[in-house]
Coordinates of C-alpha atoms and ligand atoms in Angstrom, one line a residue:
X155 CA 191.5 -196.5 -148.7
X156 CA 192.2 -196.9 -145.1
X157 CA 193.0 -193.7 -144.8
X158 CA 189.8 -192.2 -146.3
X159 CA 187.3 -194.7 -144.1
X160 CA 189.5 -192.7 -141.2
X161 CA 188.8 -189.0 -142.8
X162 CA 185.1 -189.9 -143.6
X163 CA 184.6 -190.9 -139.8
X164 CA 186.0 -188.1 -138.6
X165 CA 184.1 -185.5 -140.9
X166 CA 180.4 -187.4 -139.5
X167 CA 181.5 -186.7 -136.5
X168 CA 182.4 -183.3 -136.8
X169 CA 178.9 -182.9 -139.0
X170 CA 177.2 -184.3 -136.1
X171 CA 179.4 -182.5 -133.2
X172 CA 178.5 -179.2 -135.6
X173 CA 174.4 -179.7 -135.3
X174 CA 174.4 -180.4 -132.0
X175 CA 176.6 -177.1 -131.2
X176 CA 173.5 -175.2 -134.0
X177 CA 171.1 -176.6 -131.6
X178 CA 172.4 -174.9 -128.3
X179 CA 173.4 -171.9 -129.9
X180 CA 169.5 -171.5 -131.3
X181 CA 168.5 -172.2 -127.8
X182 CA 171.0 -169.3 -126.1
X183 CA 169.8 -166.7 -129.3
X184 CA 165.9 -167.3 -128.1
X185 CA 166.8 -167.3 -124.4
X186 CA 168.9 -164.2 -124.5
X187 CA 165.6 -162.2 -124.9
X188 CA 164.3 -163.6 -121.5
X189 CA 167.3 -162.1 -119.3
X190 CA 166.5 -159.7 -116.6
X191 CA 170.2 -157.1 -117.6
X192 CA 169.4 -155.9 -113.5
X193 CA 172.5 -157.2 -112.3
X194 CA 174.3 -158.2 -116.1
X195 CA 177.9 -157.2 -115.9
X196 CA 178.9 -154.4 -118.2
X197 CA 182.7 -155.4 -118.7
X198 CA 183.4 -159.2 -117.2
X199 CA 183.0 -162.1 -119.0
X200 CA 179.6 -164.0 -118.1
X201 CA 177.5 -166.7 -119.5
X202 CA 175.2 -165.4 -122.6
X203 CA 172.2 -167.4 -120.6
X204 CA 172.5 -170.3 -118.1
X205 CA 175.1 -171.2 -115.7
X206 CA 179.1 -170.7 -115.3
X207 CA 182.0 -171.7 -113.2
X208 CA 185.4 -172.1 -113.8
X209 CA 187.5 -170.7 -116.0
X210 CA 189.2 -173.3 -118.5
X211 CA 191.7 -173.2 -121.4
X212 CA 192.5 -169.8 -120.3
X213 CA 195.4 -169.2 -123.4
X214 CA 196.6 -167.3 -126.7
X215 CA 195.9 -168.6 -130.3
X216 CA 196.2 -167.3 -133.6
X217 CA 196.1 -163.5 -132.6
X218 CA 193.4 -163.8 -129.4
X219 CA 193.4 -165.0 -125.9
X220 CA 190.5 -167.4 -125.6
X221 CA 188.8 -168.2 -122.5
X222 CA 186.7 -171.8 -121.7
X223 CA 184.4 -171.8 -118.9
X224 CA 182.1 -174.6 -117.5
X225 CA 178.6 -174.0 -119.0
X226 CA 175.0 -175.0 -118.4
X227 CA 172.9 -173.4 -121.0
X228 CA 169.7 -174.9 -120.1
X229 CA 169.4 -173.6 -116.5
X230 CA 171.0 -171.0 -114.1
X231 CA 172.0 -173.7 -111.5
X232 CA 175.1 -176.5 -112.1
X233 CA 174.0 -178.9 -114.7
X234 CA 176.0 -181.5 -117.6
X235 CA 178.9 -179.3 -118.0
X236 CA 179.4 -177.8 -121.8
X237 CA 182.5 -175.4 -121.7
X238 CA 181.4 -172.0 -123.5
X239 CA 183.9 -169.6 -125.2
X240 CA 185.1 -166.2 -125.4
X241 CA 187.7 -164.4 -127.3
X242 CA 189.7 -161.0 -126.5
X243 CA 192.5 -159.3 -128.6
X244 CA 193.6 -157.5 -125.6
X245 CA 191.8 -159.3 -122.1
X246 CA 189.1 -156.8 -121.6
X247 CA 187.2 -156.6 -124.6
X248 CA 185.6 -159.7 -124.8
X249 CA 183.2 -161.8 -127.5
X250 CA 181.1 -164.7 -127.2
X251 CA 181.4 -167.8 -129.9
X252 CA 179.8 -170.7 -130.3
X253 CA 180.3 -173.5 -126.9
X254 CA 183.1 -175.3 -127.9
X255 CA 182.7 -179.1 -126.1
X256 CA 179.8 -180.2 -125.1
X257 CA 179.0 -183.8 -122.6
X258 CA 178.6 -186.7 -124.4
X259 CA 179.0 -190.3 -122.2
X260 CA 181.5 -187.8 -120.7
X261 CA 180.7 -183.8 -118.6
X262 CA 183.0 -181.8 -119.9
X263 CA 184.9 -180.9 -116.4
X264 CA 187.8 -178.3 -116.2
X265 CA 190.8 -178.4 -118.2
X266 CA 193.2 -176.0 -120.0
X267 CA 194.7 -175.4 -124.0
X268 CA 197.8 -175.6 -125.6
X269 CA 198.7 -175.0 -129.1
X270 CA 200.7 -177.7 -131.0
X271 CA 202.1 -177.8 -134.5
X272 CA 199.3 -175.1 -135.1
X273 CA 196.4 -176.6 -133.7
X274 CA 194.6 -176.0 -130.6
X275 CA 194.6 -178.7 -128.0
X276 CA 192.3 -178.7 -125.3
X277 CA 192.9 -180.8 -122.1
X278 CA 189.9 -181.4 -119.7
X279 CA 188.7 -184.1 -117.4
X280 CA 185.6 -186.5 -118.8
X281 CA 183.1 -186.9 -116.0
X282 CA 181.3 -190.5 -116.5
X283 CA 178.7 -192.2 -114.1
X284 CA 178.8 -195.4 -112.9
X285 CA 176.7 -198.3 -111.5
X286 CA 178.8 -198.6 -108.9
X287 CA 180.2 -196.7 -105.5
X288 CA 181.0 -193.8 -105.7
X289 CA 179.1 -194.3 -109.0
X290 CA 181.0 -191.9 -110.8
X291 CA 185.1 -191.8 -112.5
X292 CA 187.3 -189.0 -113.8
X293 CA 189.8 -189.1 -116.8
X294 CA 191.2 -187.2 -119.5
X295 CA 189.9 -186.0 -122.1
X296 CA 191.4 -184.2 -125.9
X297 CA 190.1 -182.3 -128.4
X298 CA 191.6 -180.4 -131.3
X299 CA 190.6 -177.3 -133.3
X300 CA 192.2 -175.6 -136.2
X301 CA 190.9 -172.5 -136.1
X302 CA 189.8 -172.0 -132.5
X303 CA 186.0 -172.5 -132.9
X304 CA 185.1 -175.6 -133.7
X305 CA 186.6 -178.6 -131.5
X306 CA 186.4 -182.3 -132.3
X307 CA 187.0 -184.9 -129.6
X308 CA 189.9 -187.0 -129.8
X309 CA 189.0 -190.5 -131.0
X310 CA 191.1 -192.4 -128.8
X311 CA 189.7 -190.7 -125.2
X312 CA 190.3 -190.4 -122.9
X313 CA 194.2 -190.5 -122.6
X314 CA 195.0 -190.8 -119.2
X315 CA 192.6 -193.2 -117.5
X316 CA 194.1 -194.1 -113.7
X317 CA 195.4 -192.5 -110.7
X318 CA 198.5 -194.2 -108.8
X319 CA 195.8 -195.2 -106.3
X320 CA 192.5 -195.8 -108.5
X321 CA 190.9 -192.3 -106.7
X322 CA 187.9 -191.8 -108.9
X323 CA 188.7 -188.1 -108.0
X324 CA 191.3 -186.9 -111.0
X325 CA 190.8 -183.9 -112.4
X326 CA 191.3 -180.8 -113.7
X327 CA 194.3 -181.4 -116.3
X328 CA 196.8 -178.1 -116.6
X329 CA 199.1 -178.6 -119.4
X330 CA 202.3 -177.0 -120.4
X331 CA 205.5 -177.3 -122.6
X332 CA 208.9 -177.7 -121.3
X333 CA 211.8 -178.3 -123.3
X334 CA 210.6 -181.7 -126.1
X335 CA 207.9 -182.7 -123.7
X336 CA 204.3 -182.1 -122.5
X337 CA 203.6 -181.5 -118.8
X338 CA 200.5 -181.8 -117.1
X339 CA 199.0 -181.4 -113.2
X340 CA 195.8 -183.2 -112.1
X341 CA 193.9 -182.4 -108.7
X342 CA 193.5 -185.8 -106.8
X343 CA 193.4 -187.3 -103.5
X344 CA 195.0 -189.7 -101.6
X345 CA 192.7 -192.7 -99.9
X346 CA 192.6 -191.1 -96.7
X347 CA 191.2 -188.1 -98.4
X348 CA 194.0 -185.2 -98.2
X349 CA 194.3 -183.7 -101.5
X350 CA 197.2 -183.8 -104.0
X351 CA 198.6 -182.8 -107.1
X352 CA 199.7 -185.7 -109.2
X353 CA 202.6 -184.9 -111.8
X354 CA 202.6 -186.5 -115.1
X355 CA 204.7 -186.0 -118.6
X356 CA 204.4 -186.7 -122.5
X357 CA 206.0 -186.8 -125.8
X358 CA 203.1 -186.4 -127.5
X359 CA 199.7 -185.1 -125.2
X360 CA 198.7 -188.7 -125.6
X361 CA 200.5 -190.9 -124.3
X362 CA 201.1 -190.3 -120.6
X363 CA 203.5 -191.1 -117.5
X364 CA 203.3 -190.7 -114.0
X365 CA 206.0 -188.7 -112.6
X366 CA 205.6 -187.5 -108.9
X367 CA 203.5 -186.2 -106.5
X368 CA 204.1 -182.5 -106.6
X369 CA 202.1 -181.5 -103.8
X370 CA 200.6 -183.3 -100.7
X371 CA 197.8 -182.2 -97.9
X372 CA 200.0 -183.9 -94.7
X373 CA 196.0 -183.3 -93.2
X374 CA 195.0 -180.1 -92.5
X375 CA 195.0 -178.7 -96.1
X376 CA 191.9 -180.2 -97.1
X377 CA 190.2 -183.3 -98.7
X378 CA 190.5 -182.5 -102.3
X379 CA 192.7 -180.7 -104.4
X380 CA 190.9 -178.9 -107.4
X381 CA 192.1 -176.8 -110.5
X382 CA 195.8 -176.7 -110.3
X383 CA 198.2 -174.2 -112.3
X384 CA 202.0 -174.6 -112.1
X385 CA 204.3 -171.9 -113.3
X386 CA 206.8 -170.2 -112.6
X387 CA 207.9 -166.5 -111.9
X388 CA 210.9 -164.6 -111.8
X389 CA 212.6 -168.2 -110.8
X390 CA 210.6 -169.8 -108.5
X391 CA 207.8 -172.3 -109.2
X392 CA 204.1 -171.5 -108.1
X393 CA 201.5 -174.2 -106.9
X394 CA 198.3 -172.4 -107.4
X395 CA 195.4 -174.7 -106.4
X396 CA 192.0 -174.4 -104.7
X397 CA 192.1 -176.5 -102.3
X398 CA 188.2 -178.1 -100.9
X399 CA 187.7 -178.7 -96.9
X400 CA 190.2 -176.2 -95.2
X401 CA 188.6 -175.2 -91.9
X402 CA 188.4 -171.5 -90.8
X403 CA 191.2 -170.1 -88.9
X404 CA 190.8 -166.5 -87.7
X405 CA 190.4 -164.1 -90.7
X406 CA 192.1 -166.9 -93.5
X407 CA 189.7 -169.6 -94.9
X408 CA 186.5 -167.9 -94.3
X409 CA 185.2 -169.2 -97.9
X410 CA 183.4 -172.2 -98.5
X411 CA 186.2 -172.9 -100.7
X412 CA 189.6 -171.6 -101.3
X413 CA 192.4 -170.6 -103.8
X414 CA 195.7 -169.6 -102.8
X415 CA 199.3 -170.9 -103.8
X416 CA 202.4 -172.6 -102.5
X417 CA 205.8 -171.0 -103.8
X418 CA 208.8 -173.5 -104.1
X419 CA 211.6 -174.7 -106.1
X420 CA 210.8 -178.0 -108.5
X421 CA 213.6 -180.0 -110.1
X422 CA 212.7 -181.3 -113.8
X423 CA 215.0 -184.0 -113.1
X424 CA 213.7 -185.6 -109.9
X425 CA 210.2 -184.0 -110.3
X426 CA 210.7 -182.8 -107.0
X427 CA 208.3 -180.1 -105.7
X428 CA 210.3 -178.3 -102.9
X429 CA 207.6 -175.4 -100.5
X430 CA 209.7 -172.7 -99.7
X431 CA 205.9 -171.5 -98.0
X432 CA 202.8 -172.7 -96.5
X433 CA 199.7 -171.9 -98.8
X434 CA 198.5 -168.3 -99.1
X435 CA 195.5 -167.0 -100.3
X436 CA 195.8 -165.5 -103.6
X437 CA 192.3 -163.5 -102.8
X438 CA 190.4 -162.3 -99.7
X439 CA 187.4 -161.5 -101.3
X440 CA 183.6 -163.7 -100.7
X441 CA 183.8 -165.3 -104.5
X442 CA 186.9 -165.8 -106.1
X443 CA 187.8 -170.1 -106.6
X444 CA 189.0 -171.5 -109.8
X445 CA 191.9 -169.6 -110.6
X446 CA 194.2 -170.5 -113.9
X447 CA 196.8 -168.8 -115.6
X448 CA 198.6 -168.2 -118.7
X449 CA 201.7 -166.6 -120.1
X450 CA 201.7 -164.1 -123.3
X451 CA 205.0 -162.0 -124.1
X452 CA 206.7 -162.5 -120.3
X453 CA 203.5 -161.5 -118.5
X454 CA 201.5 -164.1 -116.5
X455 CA 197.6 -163.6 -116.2
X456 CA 195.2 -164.8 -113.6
X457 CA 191.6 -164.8 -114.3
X458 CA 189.2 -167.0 -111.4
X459 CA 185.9 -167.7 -111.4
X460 CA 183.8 -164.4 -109.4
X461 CA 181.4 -166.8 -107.2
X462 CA 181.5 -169.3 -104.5
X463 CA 179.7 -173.3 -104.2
X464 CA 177.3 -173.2 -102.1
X465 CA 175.9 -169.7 -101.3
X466 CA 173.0 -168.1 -102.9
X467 CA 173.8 -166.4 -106.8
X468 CA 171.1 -163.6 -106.8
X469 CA 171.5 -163.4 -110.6
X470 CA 170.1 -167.1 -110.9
X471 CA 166.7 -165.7 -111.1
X472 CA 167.5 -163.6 -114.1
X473 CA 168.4 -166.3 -116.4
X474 CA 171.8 -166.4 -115.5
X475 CA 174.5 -166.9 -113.1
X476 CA 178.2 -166.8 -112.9
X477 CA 181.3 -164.7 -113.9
X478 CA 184.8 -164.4 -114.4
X479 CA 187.1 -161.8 -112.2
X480 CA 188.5 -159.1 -114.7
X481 CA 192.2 -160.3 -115.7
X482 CA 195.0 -160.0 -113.4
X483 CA 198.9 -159.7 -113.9
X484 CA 200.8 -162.1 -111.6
X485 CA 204.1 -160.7 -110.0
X486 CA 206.6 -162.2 -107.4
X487 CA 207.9 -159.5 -104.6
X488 CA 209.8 -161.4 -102.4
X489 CA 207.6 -164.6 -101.1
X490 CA 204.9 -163.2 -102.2
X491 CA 202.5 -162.8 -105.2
X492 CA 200.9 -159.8 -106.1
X493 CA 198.1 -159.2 -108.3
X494 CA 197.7 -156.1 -110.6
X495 CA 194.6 -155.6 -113.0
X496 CA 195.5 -155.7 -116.6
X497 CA 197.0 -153.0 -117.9
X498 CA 194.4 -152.7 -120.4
X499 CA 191.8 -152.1 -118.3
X500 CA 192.4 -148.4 -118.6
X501 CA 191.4 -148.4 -122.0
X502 CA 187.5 -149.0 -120.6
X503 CA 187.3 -145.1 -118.8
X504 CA 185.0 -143.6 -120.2
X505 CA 184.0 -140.3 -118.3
X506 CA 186.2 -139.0 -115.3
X507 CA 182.8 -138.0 -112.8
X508 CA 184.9 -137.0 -109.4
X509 CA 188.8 -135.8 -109.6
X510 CA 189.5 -133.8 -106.1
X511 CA 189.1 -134.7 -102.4
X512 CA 185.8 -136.5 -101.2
X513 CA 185.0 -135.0 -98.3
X514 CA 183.0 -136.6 -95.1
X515 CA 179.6 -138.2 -96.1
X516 CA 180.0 -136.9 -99.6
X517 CA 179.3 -138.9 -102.2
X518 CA 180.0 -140.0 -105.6
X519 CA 177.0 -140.8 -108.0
X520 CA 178.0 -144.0 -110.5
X521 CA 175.8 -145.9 -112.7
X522 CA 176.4 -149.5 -113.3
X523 CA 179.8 -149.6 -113.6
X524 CA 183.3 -147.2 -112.1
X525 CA 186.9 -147.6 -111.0
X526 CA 188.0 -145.6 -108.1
X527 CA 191.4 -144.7 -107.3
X528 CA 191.4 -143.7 -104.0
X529 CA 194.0 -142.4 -101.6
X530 CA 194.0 -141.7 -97.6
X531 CA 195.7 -140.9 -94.5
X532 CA 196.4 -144.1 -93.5
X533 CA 197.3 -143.3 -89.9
X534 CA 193.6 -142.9 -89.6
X535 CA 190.5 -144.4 -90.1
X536 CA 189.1 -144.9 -93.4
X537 CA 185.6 -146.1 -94.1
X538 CA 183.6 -146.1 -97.1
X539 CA 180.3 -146.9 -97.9
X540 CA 179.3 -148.7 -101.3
X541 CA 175.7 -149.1 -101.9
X542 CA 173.0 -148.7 -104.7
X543 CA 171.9 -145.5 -105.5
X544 CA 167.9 -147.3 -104.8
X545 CA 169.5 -149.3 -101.9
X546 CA 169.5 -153.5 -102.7
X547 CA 173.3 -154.4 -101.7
X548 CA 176.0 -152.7 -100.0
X549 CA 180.0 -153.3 -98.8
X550 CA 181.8 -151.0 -96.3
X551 CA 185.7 -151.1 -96.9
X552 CA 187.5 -150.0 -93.8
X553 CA 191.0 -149.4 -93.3
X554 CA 191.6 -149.4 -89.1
X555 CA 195.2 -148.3 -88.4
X556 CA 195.5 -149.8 -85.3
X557 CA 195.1 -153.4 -86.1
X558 CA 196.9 -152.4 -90.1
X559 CA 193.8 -154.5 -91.5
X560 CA 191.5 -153.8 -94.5
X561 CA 187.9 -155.2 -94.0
X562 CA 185.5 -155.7 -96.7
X563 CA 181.9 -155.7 -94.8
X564 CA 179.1 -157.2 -96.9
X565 CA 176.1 -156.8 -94.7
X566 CA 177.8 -158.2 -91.8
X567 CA 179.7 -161.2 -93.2
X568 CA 183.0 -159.8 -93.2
X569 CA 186.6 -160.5 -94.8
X570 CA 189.7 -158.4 -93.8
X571 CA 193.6 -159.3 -93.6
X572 CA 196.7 -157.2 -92.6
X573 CA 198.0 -154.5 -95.3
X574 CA 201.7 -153.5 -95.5
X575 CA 202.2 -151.3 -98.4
X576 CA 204.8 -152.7 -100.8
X577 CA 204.7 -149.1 -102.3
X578 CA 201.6 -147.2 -103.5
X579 CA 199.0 -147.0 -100.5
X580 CA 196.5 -146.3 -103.0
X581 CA 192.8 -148.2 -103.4
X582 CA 191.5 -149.2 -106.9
X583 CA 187.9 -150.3 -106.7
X584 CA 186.5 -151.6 -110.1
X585 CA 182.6 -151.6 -110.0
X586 CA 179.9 -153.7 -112.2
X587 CA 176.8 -153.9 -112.1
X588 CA 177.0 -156.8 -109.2
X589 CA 180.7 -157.0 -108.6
X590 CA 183.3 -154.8 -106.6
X591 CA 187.1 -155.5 -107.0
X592 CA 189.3 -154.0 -104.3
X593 CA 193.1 -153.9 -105.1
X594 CA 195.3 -152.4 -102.5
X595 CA 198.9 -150.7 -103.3
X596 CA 200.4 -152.4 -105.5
X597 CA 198.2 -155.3 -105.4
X598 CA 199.5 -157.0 -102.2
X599 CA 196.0 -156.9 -100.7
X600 CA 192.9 -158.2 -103.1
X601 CA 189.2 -158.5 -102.6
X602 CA 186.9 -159.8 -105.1
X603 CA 183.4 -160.1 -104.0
X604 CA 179.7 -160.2 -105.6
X605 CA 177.1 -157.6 -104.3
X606 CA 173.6 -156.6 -106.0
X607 CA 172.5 -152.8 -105.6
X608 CA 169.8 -151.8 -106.8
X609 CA 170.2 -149.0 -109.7
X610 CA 173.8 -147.9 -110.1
X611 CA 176.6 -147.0 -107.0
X612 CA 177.2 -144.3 -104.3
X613 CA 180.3 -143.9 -102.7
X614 CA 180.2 -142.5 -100.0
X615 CA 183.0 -141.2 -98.0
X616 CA 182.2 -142.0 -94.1
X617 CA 185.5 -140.4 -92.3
X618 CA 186.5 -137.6 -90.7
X619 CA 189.5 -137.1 -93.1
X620 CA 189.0 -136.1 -96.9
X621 CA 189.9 -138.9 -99.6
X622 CA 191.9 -138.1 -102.6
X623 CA 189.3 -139.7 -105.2
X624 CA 189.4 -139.8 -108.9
X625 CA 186.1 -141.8 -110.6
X626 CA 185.5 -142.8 -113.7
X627 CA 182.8 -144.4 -115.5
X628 CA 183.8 -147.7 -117.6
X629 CA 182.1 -148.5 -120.8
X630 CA 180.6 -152.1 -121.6
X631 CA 183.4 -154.3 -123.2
X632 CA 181.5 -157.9 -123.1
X633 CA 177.8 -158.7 -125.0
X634 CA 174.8 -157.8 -123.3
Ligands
FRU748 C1 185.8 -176.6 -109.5 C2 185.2 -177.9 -110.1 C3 186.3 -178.6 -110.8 C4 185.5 -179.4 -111.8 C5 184.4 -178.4 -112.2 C6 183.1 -179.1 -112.5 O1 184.9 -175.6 -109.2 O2 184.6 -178.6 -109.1 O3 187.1 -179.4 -110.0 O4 186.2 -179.8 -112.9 O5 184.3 -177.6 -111.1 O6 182.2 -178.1 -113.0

C-alpha cells in the first residue's frame, strides 16, 4: 500500500505539472500570431515567442539530440526562467515541443541531461529567493522523463544544497559519466569573489560529494564563473566556462561577457585539474556566451547562446528575443580548439546564386538567409561589405595583411584577432535573417555576431582584387 500512496502522489503531480505545461503552450499557440518574422531566423533555433538564453541539456536520447534553453514565454525581456525544448535527428533541422520545466518555489536556471538506465535526467540549478542578503540561494535540481517530453521534478530536490564556502552563487550543473560514477561541475565563487569551478561526484545523480576545485580565478579572471563544460579531446581535458567580470585587454575581452576555455591534464584519482594554457576565447564574435557541449559517435558539439547581457536585442520588439549559434564540431590542433560548423549544415543549400570571381564593388543579392565560401589573396587587403538590401544593419569583414588580423566591423564597434591559417584560407559566412557567422580556415578564427538588415543581404565585394565566391541560399530548417 505504501507503494501505491507513492505512485498516486507522483501521478497528481505529473497531472498537475501536465496542465500547467497545457496552459503555456495555449499561451505561445495565440502569441505566435502576434510576431513581427522581420528579423525571425530561418535555420537557428529560437524561442516560439518570448525570451531565450542559454542553451541547456544540450544531449542525445532515444534517436534525437534535444536542446533546453532558458525560456520566458510571457515577455521578450529575462523573466522566471522555464527551460523550452527542441529536438533534431541531425542538428540543423530542428522542432519545437512542449517547455519541459517550468519555476516553481525554484527558476529553473541552467543545467545539462544525461540518460540513465533509459531515462532522461535533467540536472539544473533551482533559483529560490530569500528574506535575507543577498536574498536569494542556488542549488540543484533533478527531473526525469521517459520519453523525452514530459519531465517530472525529483521529489527529494534539490540534491546538492551547499557550497564548500556557503556562496549563494552555485550554479550551472554539467553532468557526465565516467567509469561507475556520475560527475558533475558547478560555476561558483570564492568569498573574495574570483570565480571557480567546484568538482563534485556520485553513485547515483543523488547523492553527492565534494571533490576538488578544478578551476580557480588567482584574480584577474573575473568574479563569477558561469556555465561550465568539462570534456575531453583527443587526450587532453577542456575547461570551457564563461567567465563574468574580465576586463578588456586590447582586442580579447571586448564582450560584456566571455566564453573561452582552459586546456589541461585532470587526474580522476587526485581530481586534480592541471592548465597546460591560460584561457582562450572560443569566439570573437559580439554575442556568443553560454556555450555547452555534448558527445554523439566520437564527435563533440558546441552550440552557445547568439546574444550578449546587457546590450540592446532589436528583436525584443517583435515578440521575441534570443537564439542559439548553428552547431559546431569541436577539434584539438595542437593547444588549440577549433570550431567547424556541422557537417550537416550542407544539407540546408538550397540554390547556388553566385559561383565565379566577385569582382570590385560587385555584389551578390541574398534574401534572408546564405552561406558564402569565400576565398582571397591574402597578401592583400580584403574588405567586404554585408548590409541589407533596404539598408537597417551592416558588418564589414576585413582581412589587413600587415597586421595578419580579421576584423568584424559592426557600425563602428569592432572585433578582430590575428589569423594564421591551420590549412584552408577560405571564409564561410552563414547568413540569417539577423545573424552572420564568420568561420575562418579551418575554423581557427570564429565570429558570431547579431545584425538586423532590413530586407535580405548584399555582399558586396569592396577590394581591388577579385574574390573567389560561391553563394548559396539556405532553406528554413526551424518553425516559423
Ligand atoms: C548565464 C546565466 C546562468 C544562469 C542563467 C539564468 O547566462 O546567468 O549562470 O543559470 O543564465 O538564466
Amino acid at each position: 500500500p505504501a507503494g501505491n500512496c507513492f505512485i498516486a502522489v507522483v501521478h497528481l503531480k505529473t497531472i498537475k505539472e501536465n496542465l500547467v505545461i497545457n496552459e503555456i503552450e495555449a499561451y505561445i499557440e495565440e502569441k505566435r500570431a502576434e510576431i513581427n518574422p522581420r528579423y525571425r531566423l530561418h535555420y537557428h533555433v529560437a524561442p516560439p515567442v518570448g525570451w531565450m538564453n542559454d542553451p541547456n541539456g544540450f544531449s542525445f536520447y532515444k534517436g534525437q539530440f534535444h536542446l533546453f534553453y532558458q525560456f520566458y514565454p510571457y515577455e521578450s525581456q529575462w523573466g522566471p526562467m522555464h527551460w523550452g525544448h527542441s529536438v533534431s535527428p541531425n542538428l540543423v533541422d530542428w522542432k519545437t515541443l512542449p517547455t519541459a520545466l517550468v519555476p516553481e518555489e525554484e527558476m529553473c536556471f541552467s543545467g545539462s541531461a544525461v540518460v540513465k538506465d533509459d531515462e532522461m535526467v535533467l540536472m539544473y540549478t533551482g533559483r529560490t529567493t530569500t528574506d535575507e542578503e543577498p536574498f536569494y540561494n542556488e542549488t540543484q535540481y533533478l527531473a526525469f522523463s521517459n520519453d523525452g517530453i514530459e519531465f517530472h521534478k525529483y521529489e527529494g530536490n534539490p540534491v546538492l544544497p551547499y557550497t564548500p564556502n556557503g556562496s549563494p552563487d552555485f550554479r550551472d550543473p554539467k553532468v557526465w559519466k565516467h567509469g561507475e560514477h556520475w560527475y558533475v561541475v558547478i560555476g561558483s565563487k570564492t568569498d573574495d569573489e574570483r570565480g571557480r569551478v567546484l568538482l563534485y561526484r556520485s553513485p547515483d545523480l543523488i547523492s553527492w560529494e565534494f571533490l576538488s576545485v578544478i578551476g580557480e580565478s588567482s584574480g584577474d579572471m573575473g568574479y563569477m564563473w558561469e556555465c561550465p563544460d568539462f570534456f575531453q579531446l583527443k587526450g587532453k581535458h577542456i575547461l570551457l566556462m564563461s567567465p563574468q567580470g574580465l576586463v578588456p585587454q586590447g582586442d580579447r575581452y571586448k564582450n560584456v561577457h566571455q566564453t573561452g576555455y582552459i586546456i589541461g591534464k585532470f587526474s580522476y584519482e587526485t581530481f586534480e585539474f592541471v592548465p597546460e594554457i591560460s584561457f582562450q576565447e572560443i569566439d570573437f564574435g559580439h554575442d556568443f556566451y553560454a556555450a555547452t557541449t555534448t558527445e554523439k559517435d566520437g564527435k563533440r558539439y558546441l552550440v552557445a547562446w547568439f546574444n550578449m547581457w546587457d546590450v540592446p536585442h532589436p528583436e525584443d520588439v517583435d515578440g521575441w528575443a534570443g537564439a542559439m549559434t548553428i552547431i559546431r564540431e569541436l577539434e584539438l590542433v595542437g593547444n588549440r580548439i577549433v570550431m567547424k560548423p556541422v557537417e550537416t549544415i550542407t544539407t540546408l543549400r538550397e540554390e547556388t546564386v553566385w559561383d565565379g570571381n566577385l569582382m570590385e564593388n560587385e555584389f551578390v543579392q541574398l534574401d534572408k538567409t546564405g552561406e558564402l565560401l569565400i576565398t582571397g589573396d591574402l597578401s592583400q587587403n580584403i574588405e567586404l561589405l554585408i548590409k541589407g538590401s533596404n539598408g537597417g544593419g551592416q558588418v564589414v569583414l576585413q582581412w589587413d595583411p600587415q597586421v595578419r588580423k580579421v576584423v568584424v566591423d559592426r557600425e563602428g564597434d569592432i572585433r578582430q584577432v590575428e589569423w594564421l591559417p591551420l590549412g584552408s584560407e577560405q571564409w564561410r559566412i552563414f547568413l540569417d535573417a539577423s545573424s552572420l557567422e564568420l568561420f575562418c580556415g579551418e575554423g581557427e578564427v570564429v565570429f558570431s555576431t547579431r545584425v538586423y538588415p532590413d530586407g535580405g543581404w548584399q555582399v558586396t565585394n569592396l577590394s581591388p582584387q577579385p574574390l573567389d565566391t560561391i553563394a548559396y541560399t539556405l532553406r528554413r530548417s526551424v518553425p516559423e
